[in-house]
Coordinates of C-alpha atoms in Angstrom, one line a residue:
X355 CA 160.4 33.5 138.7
X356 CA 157.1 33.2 138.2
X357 CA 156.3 37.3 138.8
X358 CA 159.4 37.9 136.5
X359 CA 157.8 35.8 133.7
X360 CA 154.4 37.1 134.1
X361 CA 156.3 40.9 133.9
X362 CA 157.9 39.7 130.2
X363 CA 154.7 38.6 129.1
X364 CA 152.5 41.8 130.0
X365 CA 155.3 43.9 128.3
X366 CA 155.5 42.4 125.4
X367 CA 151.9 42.5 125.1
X368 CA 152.0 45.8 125.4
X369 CA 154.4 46.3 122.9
X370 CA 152.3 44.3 120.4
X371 CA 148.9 46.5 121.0
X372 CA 152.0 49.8 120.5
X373 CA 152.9 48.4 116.9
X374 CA 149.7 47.7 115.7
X375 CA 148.1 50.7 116.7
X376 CA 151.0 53.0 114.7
X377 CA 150.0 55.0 111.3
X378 CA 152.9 55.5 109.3
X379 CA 155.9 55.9 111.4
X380 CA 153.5 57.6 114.4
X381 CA 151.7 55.5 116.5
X382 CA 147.7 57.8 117.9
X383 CA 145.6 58.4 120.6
X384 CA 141.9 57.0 120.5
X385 CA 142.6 55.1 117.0
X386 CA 139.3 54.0 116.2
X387 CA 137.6 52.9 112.4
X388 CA 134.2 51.4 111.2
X389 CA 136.6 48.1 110.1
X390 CA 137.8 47.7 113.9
X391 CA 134.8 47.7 114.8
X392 CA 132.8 45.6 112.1
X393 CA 135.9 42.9 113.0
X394 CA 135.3 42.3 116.5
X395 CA 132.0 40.4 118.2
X396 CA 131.6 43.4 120.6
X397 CA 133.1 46.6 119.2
X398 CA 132.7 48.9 121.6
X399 CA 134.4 46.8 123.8
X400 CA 137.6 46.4 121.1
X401 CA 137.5 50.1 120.3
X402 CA 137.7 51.1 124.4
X403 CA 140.9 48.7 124.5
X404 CA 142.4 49.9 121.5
X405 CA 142.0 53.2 122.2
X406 CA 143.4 53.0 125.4
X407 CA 146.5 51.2 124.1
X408 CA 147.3 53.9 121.5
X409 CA 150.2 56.1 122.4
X410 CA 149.3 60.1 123.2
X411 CA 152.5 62.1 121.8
X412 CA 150.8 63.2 118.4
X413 CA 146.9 63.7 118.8
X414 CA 146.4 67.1 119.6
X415 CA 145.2 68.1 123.2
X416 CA 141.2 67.5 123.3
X417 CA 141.4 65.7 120.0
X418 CA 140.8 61.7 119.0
X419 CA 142.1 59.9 116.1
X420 CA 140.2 58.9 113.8
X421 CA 141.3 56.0 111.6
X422 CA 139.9 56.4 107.9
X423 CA 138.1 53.5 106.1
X424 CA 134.8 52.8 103.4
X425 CA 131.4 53.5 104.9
X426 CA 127.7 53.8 103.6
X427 CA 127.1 57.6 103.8
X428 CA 123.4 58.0 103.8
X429 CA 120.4 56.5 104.6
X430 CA 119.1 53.2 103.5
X431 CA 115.6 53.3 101.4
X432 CA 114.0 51.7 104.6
X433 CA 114.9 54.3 106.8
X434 CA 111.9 55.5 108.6
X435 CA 112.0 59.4 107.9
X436 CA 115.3 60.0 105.9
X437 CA 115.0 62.7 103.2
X438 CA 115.3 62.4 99.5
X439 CA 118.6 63.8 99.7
X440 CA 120.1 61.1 101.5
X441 CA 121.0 58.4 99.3
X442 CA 123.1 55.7 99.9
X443 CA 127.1 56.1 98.5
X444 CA 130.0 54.1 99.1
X445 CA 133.0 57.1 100.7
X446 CA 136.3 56.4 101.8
X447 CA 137.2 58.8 104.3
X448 CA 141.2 59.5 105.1
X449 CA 142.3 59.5 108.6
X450 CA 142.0 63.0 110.5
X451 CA 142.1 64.4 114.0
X452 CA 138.4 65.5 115.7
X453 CA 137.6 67.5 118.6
X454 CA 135.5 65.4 121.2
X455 CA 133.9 68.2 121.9
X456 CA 132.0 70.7 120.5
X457 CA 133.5 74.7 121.0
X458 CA 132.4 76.6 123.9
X459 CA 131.9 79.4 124.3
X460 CA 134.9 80.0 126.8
X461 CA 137.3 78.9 123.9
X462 CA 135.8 81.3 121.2
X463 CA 135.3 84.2 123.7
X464 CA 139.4 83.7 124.3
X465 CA 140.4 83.7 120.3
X466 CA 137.6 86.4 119.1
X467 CA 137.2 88.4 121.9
X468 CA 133.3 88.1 121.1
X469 CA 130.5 85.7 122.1
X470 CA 127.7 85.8 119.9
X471 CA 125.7 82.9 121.5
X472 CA 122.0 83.0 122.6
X473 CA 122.9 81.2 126.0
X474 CA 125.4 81.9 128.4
X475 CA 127.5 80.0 129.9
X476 CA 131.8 79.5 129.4
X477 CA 130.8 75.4 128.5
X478 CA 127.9 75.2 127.0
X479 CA 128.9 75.1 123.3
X480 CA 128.8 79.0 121.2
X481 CA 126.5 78.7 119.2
X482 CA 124.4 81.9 116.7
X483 CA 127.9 81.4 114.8
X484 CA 127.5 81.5 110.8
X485 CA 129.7 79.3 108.9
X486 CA 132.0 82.4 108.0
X487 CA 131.7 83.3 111.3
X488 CA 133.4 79.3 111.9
X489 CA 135.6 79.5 109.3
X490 CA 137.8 82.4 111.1
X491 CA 137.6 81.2 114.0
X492 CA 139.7 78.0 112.6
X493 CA 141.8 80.8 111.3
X494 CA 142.6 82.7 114.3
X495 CA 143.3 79.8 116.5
X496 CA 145.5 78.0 114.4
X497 CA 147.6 81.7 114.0
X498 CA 147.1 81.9 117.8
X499 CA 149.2 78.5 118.0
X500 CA 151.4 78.7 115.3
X501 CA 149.8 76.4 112.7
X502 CA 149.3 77.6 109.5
X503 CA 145.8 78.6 108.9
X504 CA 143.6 76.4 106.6
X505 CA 141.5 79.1 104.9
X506 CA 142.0 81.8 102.1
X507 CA 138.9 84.4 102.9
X508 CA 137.9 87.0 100.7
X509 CA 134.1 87.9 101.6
X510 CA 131.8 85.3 100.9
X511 CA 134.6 83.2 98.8
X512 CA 136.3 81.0 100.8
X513 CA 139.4 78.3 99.7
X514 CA 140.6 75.7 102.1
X515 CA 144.7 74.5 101.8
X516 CA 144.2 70.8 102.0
X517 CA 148.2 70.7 103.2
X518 CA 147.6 73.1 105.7
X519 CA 148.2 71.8 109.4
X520 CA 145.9 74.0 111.2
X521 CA 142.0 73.8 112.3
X522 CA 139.1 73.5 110.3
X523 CA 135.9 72.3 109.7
X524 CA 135.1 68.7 108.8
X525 CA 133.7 67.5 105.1
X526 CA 130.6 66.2 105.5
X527 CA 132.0 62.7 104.5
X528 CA 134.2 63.1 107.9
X529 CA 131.6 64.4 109.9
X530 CA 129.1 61.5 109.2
X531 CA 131.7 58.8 109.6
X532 CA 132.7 59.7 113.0
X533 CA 129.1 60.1 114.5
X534 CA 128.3 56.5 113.1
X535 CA 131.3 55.6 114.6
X536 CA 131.0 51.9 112.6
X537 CA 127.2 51.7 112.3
X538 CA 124.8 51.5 110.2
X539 CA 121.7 52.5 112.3
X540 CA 119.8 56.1 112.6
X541 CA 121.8 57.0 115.5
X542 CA 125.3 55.8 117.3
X543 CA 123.5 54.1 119.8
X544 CA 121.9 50.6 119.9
X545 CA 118.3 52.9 120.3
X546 CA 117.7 55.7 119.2
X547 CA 118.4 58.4 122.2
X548 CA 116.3 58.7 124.8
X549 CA 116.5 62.8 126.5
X550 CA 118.6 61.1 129.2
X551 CA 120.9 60.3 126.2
X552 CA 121.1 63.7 124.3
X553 CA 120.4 67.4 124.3
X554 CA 117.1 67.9 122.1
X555 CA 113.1 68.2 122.0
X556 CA 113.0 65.0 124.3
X557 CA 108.9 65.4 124.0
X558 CA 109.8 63.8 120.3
X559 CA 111.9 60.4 120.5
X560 CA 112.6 58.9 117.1
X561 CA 109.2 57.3 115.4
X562 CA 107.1 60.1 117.7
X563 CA 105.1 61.4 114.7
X564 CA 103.6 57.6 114.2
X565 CA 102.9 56.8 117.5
X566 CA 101.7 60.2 119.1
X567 CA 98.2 58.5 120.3
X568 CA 99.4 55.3 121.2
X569 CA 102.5 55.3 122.7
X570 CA 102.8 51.9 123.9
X571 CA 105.2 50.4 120.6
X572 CA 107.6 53.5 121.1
X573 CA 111.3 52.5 122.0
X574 CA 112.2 55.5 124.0
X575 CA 109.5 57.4 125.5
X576 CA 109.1 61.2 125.6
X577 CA 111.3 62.9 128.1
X578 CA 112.6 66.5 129.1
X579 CA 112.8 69.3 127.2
X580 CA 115.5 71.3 128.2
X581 CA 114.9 74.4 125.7
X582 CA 118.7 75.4 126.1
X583 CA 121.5 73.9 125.3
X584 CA 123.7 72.0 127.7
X585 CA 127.7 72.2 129.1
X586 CA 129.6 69.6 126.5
X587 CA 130.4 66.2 127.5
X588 CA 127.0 65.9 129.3
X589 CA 126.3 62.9 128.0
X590 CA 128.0 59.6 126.9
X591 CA 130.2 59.7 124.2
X592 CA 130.0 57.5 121.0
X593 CA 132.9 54.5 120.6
X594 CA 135.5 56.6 118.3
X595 CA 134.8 58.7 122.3
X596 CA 133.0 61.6 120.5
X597 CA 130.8 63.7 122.4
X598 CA 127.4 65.2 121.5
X599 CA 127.2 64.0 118.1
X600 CA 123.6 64.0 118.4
X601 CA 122.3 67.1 119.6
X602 CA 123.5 70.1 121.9
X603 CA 123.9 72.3 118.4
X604 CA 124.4 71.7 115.1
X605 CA 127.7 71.6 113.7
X606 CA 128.9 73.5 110.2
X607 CA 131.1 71.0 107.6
X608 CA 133.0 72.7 104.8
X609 CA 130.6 71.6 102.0
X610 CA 128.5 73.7 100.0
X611 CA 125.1 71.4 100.0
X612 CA 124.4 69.5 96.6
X613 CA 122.6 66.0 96.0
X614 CA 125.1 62.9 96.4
X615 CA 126.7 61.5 93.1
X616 CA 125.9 57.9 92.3
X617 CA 129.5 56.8 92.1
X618 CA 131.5 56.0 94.2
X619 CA 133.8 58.9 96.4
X620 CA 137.0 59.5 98.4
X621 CA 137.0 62.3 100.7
X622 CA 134.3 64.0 98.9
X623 CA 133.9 68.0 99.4
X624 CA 130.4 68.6 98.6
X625 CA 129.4 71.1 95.3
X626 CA 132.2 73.8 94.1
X627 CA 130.0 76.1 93.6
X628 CA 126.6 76.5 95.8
X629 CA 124.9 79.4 98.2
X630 CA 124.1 77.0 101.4
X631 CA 126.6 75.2 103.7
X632 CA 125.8 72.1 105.5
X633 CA 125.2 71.6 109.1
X634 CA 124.9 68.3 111.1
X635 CA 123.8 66.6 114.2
X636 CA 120.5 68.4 115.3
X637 CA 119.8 70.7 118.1
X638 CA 118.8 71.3 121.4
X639 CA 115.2 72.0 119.8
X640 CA 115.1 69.6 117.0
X641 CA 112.8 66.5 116.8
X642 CA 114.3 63.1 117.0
X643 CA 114.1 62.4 113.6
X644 CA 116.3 65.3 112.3
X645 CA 119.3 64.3 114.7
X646 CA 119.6 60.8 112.7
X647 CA 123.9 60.5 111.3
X648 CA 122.4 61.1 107.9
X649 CA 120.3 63.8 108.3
X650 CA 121.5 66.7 106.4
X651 CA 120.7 70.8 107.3
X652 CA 122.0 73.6 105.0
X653 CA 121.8 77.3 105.5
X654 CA 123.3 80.5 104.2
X655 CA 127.1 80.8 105.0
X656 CA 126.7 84.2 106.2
X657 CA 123.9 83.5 109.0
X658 CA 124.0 82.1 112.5
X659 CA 121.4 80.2 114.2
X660 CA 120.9 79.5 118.3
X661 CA 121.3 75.7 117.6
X662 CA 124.4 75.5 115.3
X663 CA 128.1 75.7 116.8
X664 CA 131.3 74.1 115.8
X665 CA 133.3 71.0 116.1
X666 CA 137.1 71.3 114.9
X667 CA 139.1 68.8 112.7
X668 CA 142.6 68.6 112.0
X669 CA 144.7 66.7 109.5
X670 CA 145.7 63.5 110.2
X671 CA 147.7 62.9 106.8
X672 CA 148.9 65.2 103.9
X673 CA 146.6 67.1 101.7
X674 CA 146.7 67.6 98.3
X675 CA 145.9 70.8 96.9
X676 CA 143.4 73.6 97.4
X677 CA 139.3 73.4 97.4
X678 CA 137.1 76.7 96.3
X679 CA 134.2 77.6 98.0
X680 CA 132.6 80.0 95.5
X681 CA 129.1 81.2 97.4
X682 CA 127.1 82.5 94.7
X683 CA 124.1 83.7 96.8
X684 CA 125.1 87.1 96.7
X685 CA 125.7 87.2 92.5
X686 CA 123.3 88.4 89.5
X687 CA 120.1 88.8 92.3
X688 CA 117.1 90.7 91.1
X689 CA 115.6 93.7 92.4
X690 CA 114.0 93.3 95.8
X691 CA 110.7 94.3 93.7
X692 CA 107.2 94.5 95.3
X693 CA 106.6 92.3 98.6
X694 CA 104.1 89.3 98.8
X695 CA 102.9 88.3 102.3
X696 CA 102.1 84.7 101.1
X697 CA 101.1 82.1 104.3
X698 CA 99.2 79.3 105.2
X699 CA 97.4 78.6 108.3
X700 CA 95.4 75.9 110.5
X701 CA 94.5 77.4 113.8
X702 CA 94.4 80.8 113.0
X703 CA 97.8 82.2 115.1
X704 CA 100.1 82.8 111.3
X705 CA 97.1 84.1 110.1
X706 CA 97.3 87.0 113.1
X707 CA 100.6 87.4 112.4
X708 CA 100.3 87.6 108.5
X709 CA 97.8 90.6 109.1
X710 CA 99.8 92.6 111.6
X711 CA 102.8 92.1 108.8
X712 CA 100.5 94.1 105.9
X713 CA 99.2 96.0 108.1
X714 CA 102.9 97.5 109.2
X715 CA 104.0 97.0 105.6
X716 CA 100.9 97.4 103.2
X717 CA 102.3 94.6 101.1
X718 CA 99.6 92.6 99.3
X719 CA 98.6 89.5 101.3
X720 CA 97.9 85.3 99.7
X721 CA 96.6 82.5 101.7
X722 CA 97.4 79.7 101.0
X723 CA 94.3 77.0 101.0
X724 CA 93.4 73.7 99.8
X725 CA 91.0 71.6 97.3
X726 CA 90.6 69.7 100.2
X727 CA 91.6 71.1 103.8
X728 CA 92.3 69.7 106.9
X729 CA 90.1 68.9 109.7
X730 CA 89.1 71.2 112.1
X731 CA 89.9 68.5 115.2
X732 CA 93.2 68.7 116.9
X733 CA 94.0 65.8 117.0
X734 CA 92.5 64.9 113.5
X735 CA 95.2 67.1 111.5
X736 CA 97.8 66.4 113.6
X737 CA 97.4 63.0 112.2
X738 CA 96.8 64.3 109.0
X739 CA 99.8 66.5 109.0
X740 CA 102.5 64.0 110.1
X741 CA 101.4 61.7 106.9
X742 CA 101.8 64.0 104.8
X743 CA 105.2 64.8 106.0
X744 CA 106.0 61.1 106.0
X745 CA 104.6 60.8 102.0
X746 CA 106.0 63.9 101.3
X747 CA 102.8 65.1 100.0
X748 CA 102.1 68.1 97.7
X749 CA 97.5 69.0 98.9
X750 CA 96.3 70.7 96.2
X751 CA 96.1 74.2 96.0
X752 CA 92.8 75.9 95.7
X753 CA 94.2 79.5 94.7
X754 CA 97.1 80.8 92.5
X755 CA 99.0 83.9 92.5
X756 CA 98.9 84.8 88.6
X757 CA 101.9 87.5 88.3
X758 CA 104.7 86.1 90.8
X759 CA 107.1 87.8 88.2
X760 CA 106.2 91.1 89.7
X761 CA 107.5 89.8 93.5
X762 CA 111.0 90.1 94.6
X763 CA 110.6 89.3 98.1
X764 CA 107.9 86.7 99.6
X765 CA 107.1 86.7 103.5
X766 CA 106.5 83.5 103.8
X767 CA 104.3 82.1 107.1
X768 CA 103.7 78.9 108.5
X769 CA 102.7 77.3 111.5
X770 CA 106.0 75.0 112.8
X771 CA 104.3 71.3 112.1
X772 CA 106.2 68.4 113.4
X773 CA 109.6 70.4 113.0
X774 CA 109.3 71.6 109.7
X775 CA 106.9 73.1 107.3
X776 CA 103.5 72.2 106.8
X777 CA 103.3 70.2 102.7
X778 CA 100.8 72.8 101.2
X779 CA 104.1 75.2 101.7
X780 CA 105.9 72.9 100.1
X781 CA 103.3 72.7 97.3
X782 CA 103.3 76.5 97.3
X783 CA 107.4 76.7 96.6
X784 CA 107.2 74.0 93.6
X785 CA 104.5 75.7 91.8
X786 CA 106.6 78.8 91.2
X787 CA 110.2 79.6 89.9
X788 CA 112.0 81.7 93.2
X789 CA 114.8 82.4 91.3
X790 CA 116.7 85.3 92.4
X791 CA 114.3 85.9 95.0
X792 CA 114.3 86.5 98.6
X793 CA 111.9 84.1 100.7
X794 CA 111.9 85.9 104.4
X795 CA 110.1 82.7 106.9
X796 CA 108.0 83.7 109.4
X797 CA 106.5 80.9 112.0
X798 CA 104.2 79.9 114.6
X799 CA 105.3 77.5 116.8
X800 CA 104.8 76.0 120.4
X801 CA 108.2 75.6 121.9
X802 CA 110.2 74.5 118.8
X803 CA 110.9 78.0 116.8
X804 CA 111.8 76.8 113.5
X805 CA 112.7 73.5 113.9
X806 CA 114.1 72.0 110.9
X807 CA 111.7 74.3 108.4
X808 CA 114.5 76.8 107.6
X809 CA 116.5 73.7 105.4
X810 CA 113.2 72.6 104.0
X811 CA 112.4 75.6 102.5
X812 CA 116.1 76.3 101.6
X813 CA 115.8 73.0 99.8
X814 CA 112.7 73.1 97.8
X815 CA 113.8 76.8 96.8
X816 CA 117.6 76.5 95.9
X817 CA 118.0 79.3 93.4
X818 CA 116.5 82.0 96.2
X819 CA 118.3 83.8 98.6
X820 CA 116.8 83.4 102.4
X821 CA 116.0 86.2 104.7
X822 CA 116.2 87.0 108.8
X823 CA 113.4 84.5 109.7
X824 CA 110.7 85.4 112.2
X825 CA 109.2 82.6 115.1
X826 CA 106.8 83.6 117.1
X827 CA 105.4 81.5 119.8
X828 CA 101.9 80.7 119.3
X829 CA 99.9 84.1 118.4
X830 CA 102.9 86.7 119.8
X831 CA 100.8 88.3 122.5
X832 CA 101.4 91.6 123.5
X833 CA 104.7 92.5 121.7
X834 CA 103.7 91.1 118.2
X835 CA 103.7 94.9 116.7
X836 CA 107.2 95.7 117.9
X837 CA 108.8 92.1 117.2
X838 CA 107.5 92.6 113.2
X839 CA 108.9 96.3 113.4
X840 CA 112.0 94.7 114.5
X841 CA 112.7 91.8 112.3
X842 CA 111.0 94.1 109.1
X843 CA 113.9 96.0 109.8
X844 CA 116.8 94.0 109.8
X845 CA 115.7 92.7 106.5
X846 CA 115.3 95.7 105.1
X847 CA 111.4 96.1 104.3
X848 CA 110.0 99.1 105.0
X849 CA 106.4 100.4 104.2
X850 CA 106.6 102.0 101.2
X851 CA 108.2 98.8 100.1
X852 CA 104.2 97.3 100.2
X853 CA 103.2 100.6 98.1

């Protein structure tokens, strides 16, 4: 009597957790929201249960469900490192379908019959995709089975059918939402992650540019650096059971990159009309810091990178209506004019560079120095070069370029500082107008390529279109001459160019 008692009660508690888990007349898999969470005195704990609970018939194979709600998107004003572009917003986000894992390469290689990735390997995650490149892949899988596709492509216009029921690429709204998974901290996790944790430059843990001499207040110490990406689900998952969120590769949304309104949003869509497209989620070579859920990466639709990928999204509710996505890079640009090899450098190795570029191109040549310029000692400017990061300084210049009208296209060096560029290039691209110019980047850097310096140039100069970029580690060595023939020529610059 007693089993059979015991028997009634478990079922009907069952049946309970069944009900209360259903959306609209379907009950989902892995149902998890920032208000489940918030609600609970350990919500990790209540998300595993519900999720568990949730019945499995309508979330797509591979996919969670992710229950819509309001959520801060950005960063707080305290947050150590968060960019300008980051500010705080109430968004209500609908609920939608997400891949728990990012593509690999296996799947695209089976839908394109192409794998354009750096790596190899049938899980690590494709990656050297661009965001058109993304789009149509969404496109050819949902034909391949028989969804109807979410995307209208013509070129570089792209439109997305918000009713559509096939896959696509999440907003940014979506995308930020899920990683935070219900928090409000840099990262998913209590700490932030540690290289045991996630796929990145593990020799810079969150807070690394403060604490590079004295490493003794530092949460998570440095750890491996894998310098490749890694097979998907390597690592613990987040609590909506979301994989990789934080490193691995970057991950295109559907918005065209502008600043956040003030007011508040629903399922916000980013700018109608723009010539960069958001990535998120850091790389398996990106710093710490530019991993955080708000940080925000833009690049050209129409270019690939060997640390951004794709994760998939599908509808979870009814659309209304289509969204444009007018890319107006490739509209009303100047001539490519005369070249200017304009770069700054500390230890001499950009410097090299810069002078095998003229001397293959005859271009005329600008350094870029200061008033005041940084020490000579290592470990002085390295110092001296993470605080002016943190301030977002702009050193004085101590030389102008008096006819930039006459330049079409700017070389542009640097030497890869902390992940991005150093802030007298940042000086450099706010004392001129780059309108309708093309800024091609060329780094030196010691194990990092170009780390995040791609978006902050992209940033400071919106109105310019951005080349092929050019890292070289440290000073290039022997096949410097034929790597600047080689990347001159994909962009298109040949000597008489420099004439």
């Amino acid at each position: 009597m007693k089993r059979a008692f015991t028997y009634i009660l478990i079922t009907c508690v069952l049946l309970s957790f069944t009900a209360c888990g259903q959306t609209g007349e379907t009950g989902q898999q892995d149902s998890t929201s920032a208000e489940q969470i918030e609600n609970t005195e350990d919500g990790e704990e209540e998300t595993e249960n519900i999720a568990v609970q949730m019945p499995e018939e309508s979330v797509p194979e591979g996919f969670v469900y992710i229950s819509g709600g309001v959520f801060q998107m950005g960063s707080p004003e305290s947050e150590a490192w968060r960019s300008d572009d980051e500010k705080q917003h109430t968004v209500t986000v609908s609920d939608f379908y997400m891949s728990q894992y990012e593509v690999t390469q296996a799947e695209y290689q089976a839908v394109m019959n192409s794998n354009p990735s750096n790596f190899s390997g049938e899980n690590l995650p494709v990656e050297n995709v661009s965001w058109l490149d993304a789009v149509a892949y969404c496109n050819a899988r949902s034909g391949r089975e028989g969804l109807t596709p979410v995307y209208t492509i013509d070129g570089q216009n792209v439109s997305w059918e918000r009713s559509a029921n096939g896959y696509r690429l999440p907003t940014e709204a979506e995308w930020e939402y899920a990683c935070r998974a219900g928090t409000t901290t840099p990262f998913y996790m209590e700490n932030s992650p540690s290289a045991e944790e996630a796929n990145y430059y593990g020799h810079y843990p969150y807070m690394i540019e403060d604490n590079y001499f004295s490493q003794g207040n530092l949460e998570i110490k440095p750890g491996e650096y894998r310098q490749t990406t890694v097979e998907v689900g390597s690592f613990s998952a987040n609590s909506f059971n979301l994989y990789d969120m934080h490193g691995n590769v970057g991950e295109w949304t559907w918005d065209i990159y502008a600043q956040y309104p003030d007011e508040e949003q629903t399922d916000p869509v980013g700018a109608a009309l723009g010539t960069r497209r958001v990535y998120r989620g850091g790389g398996w070579n990106d710093f710490a810091k530019n991993m955080r859920s708000a940080y925000r990466a833009m690049m050209d639709q129409d270019k690939g990178s060997f640390n951004i990928g794709i994760r998939l999204v599908r509808n979870a509710v009814d659309g209304v209506g289509s969204i444009a996505g007018y890319d107006s890079s490739k509209q009303d640009k100047e001539s490519a004019g005369t070249v200017l090899i304009a770069y700054f450098s500390w230890g001499g190795n950009t410097r090299g560079i810069a002078e095998e570029i003229r001397q293959q191109t005859g271009a005329d040549i600008f350094e870029i120095t200061l008033v005041n310029p940084y020490s000579d000692d290592y470990n002085t400017v390295l110092d001296e070069a993470q605080r002016d990061q943190n301030e977002q300084a702009r050193p004085e210049l101590a030389e102008h370029i008096d006819n930039m009208e006459q330049y079409g296209t700017i070389l542009l060096g640097y030497p890869n500082w902390w992940a991005s560029i150093p802030m007298p290039i940042a000086s450099f691209l706010e004392e001129y107008d780059f309108t309708g110019k093309t800024i091609i980047p060329f780094c030196s850097h010691g194990g990092g390529r170009f780390g995040q310096s791609l978006t902050a140039i992209a940033k400071l100069a919106p109105d310019a279109t951005m080349g092929e970029g050019l890292s070289i580690h440290y000073s290039g060595g022997e096949s410097l001459p034929e790597d600047i023939a080689g990347w001159l020529e994909s962009n298109g610059i040949k000597e008489a160019d420099g004439q």
